[in-house]
PDB file of C-alpha atoms in Angstrom:
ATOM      1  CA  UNK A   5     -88.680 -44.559 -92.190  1.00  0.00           C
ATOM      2  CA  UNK A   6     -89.777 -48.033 -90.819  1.00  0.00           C
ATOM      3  CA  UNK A   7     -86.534 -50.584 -90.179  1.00  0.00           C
ATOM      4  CA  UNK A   8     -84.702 -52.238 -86.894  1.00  0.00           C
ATOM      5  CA  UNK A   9     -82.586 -50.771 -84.552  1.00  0.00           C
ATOM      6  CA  UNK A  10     -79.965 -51.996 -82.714  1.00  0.00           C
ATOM      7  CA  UNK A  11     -78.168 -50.382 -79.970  1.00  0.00           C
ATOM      8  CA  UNK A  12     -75.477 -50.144 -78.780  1.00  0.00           C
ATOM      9  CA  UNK A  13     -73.184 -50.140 -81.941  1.00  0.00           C
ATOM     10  CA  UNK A  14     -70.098 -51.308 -79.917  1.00  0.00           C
ATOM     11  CA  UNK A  15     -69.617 -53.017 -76.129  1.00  0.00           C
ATOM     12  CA  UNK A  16     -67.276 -53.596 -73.923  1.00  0.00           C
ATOM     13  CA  UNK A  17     -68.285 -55.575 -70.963  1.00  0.00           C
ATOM     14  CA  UNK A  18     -66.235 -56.942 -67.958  1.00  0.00           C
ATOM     15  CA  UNK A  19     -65.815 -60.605 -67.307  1.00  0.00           C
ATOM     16  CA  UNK A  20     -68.343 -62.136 -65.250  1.00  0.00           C
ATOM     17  CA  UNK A  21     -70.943 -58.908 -66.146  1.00  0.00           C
ATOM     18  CA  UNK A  22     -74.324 -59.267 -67.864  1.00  0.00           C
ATOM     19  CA  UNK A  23     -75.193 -56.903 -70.878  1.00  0.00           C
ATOM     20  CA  UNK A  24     -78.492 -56.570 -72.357  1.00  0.00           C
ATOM     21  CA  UNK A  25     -78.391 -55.654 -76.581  1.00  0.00           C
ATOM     22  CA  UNK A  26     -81.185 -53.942 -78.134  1.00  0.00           C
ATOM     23  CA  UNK A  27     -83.273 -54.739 -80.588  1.00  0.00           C
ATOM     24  CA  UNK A  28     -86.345 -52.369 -81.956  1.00  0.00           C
ATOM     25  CA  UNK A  29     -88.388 -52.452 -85.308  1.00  0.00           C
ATOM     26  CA  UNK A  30     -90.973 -50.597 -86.359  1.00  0.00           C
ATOM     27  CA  UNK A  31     -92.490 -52.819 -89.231  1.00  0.00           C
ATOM     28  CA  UNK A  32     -94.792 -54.383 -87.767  1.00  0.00           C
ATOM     29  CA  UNK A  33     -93.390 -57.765 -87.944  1.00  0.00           C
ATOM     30  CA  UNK A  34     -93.981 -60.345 -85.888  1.00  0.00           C
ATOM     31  CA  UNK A  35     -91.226 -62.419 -86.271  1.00  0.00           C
ATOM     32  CA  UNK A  36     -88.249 -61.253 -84.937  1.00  0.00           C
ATOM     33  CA  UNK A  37     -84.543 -63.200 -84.728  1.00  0.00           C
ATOM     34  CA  UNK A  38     -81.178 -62.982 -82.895  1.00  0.00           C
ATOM     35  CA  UNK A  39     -77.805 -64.102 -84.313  1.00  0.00           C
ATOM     36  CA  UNK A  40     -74.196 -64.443 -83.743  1.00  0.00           C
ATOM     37  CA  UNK A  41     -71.723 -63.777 -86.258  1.00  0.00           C
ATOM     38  CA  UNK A  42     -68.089 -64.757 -85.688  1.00  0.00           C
ATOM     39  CA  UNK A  43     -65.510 -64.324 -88.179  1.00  0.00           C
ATOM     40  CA  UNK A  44     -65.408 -66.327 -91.341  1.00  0.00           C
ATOM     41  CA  UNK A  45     -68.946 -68.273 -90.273  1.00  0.00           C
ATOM     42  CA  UNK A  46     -71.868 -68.089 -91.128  1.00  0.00           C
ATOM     43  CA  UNK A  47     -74.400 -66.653 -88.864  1.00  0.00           C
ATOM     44  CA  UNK A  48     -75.655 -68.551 -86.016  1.00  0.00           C
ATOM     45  CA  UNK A  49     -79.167 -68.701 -84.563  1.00  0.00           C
ATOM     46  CA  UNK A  50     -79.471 -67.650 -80.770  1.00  0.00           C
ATOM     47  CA  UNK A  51     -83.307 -67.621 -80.528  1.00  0.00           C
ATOM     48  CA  UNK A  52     -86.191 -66.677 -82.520  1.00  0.00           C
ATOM     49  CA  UNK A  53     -89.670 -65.019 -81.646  1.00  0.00           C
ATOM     50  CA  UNK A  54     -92.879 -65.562 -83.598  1.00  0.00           C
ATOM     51  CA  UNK A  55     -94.931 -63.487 -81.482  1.00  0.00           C
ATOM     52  CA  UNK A  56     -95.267 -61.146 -78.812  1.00  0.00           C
ATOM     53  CA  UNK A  57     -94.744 -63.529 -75.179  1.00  0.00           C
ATOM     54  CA  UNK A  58     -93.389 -66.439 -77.286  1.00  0.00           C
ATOM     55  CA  UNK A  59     -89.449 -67.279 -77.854  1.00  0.00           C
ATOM     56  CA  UNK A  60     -87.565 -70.514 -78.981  1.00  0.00           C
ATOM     57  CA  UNK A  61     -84.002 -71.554 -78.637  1.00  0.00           C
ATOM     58  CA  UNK A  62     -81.904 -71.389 -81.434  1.00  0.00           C
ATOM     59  CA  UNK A  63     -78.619 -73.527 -81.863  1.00  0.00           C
ATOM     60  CA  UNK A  64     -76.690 -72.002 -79.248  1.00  0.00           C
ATOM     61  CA  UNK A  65     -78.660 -70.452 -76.875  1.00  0.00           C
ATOM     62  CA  UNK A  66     -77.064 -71.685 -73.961  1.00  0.00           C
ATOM     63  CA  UNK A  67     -75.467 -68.333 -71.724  1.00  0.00           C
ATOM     64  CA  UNK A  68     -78.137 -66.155 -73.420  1.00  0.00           C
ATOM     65  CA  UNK A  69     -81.786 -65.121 -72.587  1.00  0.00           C
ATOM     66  CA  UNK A  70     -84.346 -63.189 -74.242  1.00  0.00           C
ATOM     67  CA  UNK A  71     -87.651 -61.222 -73.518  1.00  0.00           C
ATOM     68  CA  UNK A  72     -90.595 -60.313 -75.928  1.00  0.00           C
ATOM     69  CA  UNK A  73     -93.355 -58.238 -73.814  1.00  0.00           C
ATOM     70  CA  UNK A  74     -93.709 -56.243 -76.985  1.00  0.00           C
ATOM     71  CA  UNK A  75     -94.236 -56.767 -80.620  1.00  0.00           C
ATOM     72  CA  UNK A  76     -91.628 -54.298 -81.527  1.00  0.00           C
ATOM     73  CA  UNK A  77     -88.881 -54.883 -78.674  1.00  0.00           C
ATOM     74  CA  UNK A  78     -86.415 -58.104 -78.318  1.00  0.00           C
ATOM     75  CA  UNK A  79     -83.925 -57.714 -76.069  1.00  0.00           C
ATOM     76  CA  UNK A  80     -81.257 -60.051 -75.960  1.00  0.00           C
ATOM     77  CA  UNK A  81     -79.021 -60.428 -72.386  1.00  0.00           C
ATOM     78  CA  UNK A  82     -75.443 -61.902 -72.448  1.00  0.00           C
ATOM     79  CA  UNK A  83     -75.109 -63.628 -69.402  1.00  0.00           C
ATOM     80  CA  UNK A  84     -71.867 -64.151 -67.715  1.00  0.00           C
ATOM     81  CA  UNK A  85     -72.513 -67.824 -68.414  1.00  0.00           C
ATOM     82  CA  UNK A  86     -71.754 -67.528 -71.855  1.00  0.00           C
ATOM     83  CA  UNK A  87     -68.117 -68.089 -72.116  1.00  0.00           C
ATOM     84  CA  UNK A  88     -67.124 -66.733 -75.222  1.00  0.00           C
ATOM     85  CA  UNK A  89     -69.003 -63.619 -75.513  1.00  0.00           C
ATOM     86  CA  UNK A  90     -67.234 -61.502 -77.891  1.00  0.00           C
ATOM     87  CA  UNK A  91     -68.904 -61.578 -81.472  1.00  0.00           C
ATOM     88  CA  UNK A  92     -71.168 -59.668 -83.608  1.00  0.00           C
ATOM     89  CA  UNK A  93     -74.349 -59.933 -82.745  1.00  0.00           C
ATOM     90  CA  UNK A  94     -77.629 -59.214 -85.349  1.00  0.00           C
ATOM     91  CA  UNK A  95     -81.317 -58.780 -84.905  1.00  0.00           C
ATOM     92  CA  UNK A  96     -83.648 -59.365 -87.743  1.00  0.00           C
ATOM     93  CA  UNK A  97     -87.459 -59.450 -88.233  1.00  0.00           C
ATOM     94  CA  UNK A  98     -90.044 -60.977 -91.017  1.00  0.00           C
ATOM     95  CA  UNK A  99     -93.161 -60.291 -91.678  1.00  0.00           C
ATOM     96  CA  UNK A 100     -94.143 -63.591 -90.292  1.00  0.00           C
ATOM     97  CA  UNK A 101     -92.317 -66.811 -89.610  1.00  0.00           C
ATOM     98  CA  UNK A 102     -91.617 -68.657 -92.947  1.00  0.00           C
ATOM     99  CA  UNK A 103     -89.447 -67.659 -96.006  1.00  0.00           C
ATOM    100  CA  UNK A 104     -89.974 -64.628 -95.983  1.00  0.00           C
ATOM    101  CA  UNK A 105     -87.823 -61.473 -96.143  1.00  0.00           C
ATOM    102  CA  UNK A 106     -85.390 -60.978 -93.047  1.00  0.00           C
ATOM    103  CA  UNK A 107     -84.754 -57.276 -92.111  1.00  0.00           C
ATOM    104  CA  UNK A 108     -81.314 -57.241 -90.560  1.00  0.00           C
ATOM    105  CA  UNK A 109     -80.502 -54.598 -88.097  1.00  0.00           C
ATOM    106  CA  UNK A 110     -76.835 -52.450 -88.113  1.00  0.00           C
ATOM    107  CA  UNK A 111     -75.281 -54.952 -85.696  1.00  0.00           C
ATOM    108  CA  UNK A 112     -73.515 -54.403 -81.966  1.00  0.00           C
ATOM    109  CA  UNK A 113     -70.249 -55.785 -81.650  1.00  0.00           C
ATOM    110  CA  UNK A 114     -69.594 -57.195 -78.134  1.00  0.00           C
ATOM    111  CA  UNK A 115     -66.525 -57.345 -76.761  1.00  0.00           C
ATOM    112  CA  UNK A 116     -65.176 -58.931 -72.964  1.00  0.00           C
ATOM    113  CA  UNK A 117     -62.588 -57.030 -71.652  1.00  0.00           C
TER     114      UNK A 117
ATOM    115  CA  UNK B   9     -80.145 -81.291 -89.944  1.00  0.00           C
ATOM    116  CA  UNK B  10     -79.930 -78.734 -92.515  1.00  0.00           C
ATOM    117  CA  UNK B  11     -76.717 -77.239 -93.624  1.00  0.00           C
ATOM    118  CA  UNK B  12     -75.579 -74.994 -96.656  1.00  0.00           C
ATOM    119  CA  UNK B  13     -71.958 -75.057 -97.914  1.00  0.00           C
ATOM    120  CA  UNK B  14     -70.104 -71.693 -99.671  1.00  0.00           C
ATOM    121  CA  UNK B  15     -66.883 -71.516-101.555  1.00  0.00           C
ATOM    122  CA  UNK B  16     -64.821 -69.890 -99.219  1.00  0.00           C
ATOM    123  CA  UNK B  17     -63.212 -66.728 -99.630  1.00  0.00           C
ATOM    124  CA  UNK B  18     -61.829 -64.029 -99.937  1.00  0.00           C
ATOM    125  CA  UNK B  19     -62.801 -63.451-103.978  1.00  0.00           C
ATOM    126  CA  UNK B  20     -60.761 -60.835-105.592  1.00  0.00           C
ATOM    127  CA  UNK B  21     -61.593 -59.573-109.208  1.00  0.00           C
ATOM    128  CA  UNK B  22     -61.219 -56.681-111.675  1.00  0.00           C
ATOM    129  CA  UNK B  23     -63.943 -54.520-112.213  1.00  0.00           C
ATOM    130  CA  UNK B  24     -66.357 -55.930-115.251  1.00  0.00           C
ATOM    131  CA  UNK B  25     -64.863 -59.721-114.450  1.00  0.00           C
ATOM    132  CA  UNK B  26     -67.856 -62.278-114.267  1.00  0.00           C
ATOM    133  CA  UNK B  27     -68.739 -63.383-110.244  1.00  0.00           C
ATOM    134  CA  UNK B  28     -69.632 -66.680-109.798  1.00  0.00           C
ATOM    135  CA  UNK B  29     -69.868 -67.894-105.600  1.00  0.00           C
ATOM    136  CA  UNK B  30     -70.530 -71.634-105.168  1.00  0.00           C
ATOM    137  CA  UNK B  31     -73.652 -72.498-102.926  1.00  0.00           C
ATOM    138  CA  UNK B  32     -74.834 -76.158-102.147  1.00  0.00           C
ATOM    139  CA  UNK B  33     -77.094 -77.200 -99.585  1.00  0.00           C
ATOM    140  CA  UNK B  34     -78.159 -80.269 -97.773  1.00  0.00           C
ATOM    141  CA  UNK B  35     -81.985 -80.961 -96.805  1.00  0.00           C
ATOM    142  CA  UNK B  36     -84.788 -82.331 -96.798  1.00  0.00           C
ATOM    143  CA  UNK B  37     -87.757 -81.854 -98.904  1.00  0.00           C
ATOM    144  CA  UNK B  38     -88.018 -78.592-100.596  1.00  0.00           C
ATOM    145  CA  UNK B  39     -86.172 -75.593 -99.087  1.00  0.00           C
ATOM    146  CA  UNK B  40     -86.680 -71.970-100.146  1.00  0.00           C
ATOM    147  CA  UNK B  41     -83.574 -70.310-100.820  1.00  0.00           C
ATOM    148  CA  UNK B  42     -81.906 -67.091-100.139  1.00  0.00           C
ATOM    149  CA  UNK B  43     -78.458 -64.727-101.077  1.00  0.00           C
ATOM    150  CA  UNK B  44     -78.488 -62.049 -98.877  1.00  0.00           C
ATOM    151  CA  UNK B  45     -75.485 -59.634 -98.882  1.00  0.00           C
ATOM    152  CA  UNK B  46     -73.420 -57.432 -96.155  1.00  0.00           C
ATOM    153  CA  UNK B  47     -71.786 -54.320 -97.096  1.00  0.00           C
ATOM    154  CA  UNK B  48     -68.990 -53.219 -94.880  1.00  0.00           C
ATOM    155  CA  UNK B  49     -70.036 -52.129 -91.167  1.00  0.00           C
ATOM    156  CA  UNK B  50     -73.554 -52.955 -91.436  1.00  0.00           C
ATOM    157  CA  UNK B  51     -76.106 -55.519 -91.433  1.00  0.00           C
ATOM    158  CA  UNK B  52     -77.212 -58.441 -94.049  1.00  0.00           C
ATOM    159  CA  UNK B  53     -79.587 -57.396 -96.433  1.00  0.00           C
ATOM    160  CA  UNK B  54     -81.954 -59.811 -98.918  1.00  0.00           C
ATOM    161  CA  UNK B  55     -80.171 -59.809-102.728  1.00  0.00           C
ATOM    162  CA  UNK B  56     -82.660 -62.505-104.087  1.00  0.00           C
ATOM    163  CA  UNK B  57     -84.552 -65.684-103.747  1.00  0.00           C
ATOM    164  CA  UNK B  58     -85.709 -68.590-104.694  1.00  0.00           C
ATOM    165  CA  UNK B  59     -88.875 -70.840-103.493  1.00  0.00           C
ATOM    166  CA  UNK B  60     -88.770 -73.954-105.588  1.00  0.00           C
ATOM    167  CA  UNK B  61     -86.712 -75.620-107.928  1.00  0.00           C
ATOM    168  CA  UNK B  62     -86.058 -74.226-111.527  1.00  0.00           C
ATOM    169  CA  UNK B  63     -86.837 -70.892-109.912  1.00  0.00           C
ATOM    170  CA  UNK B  64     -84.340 -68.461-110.649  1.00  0.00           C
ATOM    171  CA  UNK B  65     -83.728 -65.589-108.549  1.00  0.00           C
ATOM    172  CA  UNK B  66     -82.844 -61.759-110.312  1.00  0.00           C
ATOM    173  CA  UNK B  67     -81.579 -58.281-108.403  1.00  0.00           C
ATOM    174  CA  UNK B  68     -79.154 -55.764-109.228  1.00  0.00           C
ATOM    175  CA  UNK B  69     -77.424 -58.150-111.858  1.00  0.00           C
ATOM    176  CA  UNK B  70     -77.420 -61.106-109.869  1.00  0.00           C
ATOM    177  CA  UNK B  71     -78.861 -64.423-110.850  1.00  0.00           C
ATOM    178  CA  UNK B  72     -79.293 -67.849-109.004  1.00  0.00           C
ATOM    179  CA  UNK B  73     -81.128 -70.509-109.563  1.00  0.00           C
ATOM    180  CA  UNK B  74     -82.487 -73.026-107.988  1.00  0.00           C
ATOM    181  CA  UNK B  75     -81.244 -76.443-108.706  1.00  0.00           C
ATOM    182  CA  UNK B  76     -82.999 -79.551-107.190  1.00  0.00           C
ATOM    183  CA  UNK B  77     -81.181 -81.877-108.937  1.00  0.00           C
ATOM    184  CA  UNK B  78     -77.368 -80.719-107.614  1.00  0.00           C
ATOM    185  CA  UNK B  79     -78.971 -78.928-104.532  1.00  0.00           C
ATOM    186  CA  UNK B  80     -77.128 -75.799-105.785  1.00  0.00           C
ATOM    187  CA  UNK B  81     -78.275 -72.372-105.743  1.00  0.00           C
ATOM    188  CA  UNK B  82     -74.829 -70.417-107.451  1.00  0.00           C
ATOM    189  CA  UNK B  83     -74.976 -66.771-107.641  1.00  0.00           C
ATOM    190  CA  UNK B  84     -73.562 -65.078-110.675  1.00  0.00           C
ATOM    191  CA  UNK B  85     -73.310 -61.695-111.996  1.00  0.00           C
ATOM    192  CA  UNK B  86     -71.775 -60.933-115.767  1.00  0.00           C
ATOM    193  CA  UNK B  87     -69.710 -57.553-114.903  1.00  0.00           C
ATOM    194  CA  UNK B  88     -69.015 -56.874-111.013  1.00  0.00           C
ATOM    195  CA  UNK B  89     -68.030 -53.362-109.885  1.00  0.00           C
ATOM    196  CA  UNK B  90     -66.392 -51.877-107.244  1.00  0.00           C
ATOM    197  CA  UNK B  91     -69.705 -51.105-104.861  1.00  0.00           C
ATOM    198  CA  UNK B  92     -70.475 -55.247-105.503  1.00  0.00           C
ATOM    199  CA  UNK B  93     -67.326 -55.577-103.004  1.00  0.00           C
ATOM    200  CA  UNK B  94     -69.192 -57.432 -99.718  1.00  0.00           C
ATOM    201  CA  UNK B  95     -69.874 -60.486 -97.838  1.00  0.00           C
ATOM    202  CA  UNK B  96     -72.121 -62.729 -99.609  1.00  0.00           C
ATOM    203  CA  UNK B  97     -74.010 -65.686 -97.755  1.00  0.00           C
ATOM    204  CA  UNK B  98     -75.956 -68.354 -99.322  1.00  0.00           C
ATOM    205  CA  UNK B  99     -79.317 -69.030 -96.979  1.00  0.00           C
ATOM    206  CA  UNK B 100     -82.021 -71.974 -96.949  1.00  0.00           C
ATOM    207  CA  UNK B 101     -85.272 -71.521 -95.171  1.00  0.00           C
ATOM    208  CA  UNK B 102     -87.399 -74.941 -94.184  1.00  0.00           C
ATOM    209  CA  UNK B 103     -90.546 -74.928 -92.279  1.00  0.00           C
ATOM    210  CA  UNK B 104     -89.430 -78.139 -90.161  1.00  0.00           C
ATOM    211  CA  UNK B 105     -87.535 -76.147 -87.918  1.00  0.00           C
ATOM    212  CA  UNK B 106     -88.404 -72.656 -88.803  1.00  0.00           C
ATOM    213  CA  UNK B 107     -85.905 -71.108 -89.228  1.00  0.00           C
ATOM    214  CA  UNK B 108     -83.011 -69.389 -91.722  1.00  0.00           C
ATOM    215  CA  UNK B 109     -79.635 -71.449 -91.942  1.00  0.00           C
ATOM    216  CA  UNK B 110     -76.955 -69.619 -93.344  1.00  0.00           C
ATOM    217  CA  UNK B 111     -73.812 -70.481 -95.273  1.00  0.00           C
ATOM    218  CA  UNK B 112     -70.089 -69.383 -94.066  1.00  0.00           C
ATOM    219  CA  UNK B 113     -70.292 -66.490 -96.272  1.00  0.00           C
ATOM    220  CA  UNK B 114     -67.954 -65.510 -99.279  1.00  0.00           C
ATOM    221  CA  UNK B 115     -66.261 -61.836 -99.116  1.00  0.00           C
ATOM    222  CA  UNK B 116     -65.399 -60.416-102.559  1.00  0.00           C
ATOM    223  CA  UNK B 117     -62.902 -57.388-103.315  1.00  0.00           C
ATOM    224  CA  UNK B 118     -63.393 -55.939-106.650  1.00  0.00           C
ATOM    225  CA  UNK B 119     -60.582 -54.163-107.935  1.00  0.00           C
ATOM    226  CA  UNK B 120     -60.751 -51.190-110.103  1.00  0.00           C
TER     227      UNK B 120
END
């Protein structure tokens, strides 16, 4: 069945660590998204692909980076910088860029221990 | 910049009441519009749309439609059940910017 991965479900990382969440789909989209969801807000843009070797900032990208060296891989890394890590974090993917569906992926929650 | 406001929650109703969840937005020009929804422990999945105004959006018993004049896009459904208990967020898409902006969200608990 085609749809988008992410793993791990749940992790616990140390202060001052990096983690890297996954992100996989196998839709052949080319767009692909990551977000932050804390509770009671709406979800927050991190950064956005459009195509394989491309990525934009989102609204709060600042502590996070990204990679996109294939079309059906983007990893997102949680740098120590980030100060306030813990959150759930989501991966989608469209088609293309536009309004268009979003595919939303299971979710990891983060948390800094 | 764009921005889209939800009643907030939580919603709590018997099963068969009539759902309504506020949803304006602020933007400019002509948005498309989106309610996605988010069952319990997983991710956010697309309940209907909307591309222009007067459109009006349709799934599962849903309905919203889009309003240019009030910049509302209200999602209703006559008779809720217990499996329509979830997180609801209200969603605009604009091309200036590219990109989805989502509302706060709006959990409902229907009640048996």
């Amino acid at each position: 069945d085609g749809g988008i991965t992410q793993s791990p479900k749940y992790l616990f990382r140390k202060e001052g660590q990096n983690v890297t969440l996954s992100c996989e789909q196998n839709l052949n989209h080319d767009a692909m998204y990551w977000y932050r969801q804390d509770p009671g807000q709406g979800l927050r843009l991190i950064y956005y692909s459009q195509i394989v070797n491309d990525f934009q900032k989102g609204d709060i990208a600042e502590g996070y980076s990204v990679s996109r060296e294939k079309k059906e891989s983007f990893p997102l890394t949680v740098t120590s910088a980030q100060k306030n890590p813990t959150a759930f974090y989501l991966c989608a993917s469209s088609i293309r860029p536009g309004n268009t569906e979003a595919f939303f992926g299971q979710g990891t929650r983060l948390t800094v221990v | 910049g764009n921005s889209v406001t939800q009643m907030e929650g939580p919603v709590t109703l018997s099963e068969e009441a009539f759902l309504t969840i506020n949803c304006t937005y602020t933007a400019t020009g002509y948005p498309s519009l989106f309610w996605y929804v988010q069952y319990p422990g997983e991710g956010l999945q697309l309940l209907l749309k909307a591309t222009k105004a007067d459109d009006k959006g349709s799934n599962k018993g849903f309905e919203a439609t889009y309003r240019k004049e009030t910049t509302s896009f209200h999602l209703e459904k006559g008779s809720v059940q217990v499996s329509d208990s979830a997180v609801y967020f209200c969603a605009l898409y604009q091309a200036a910017g590219n990109k989805l902006t989502f509302g706060g969200g709006t959990r409902v608990l229907v009640k048996p």
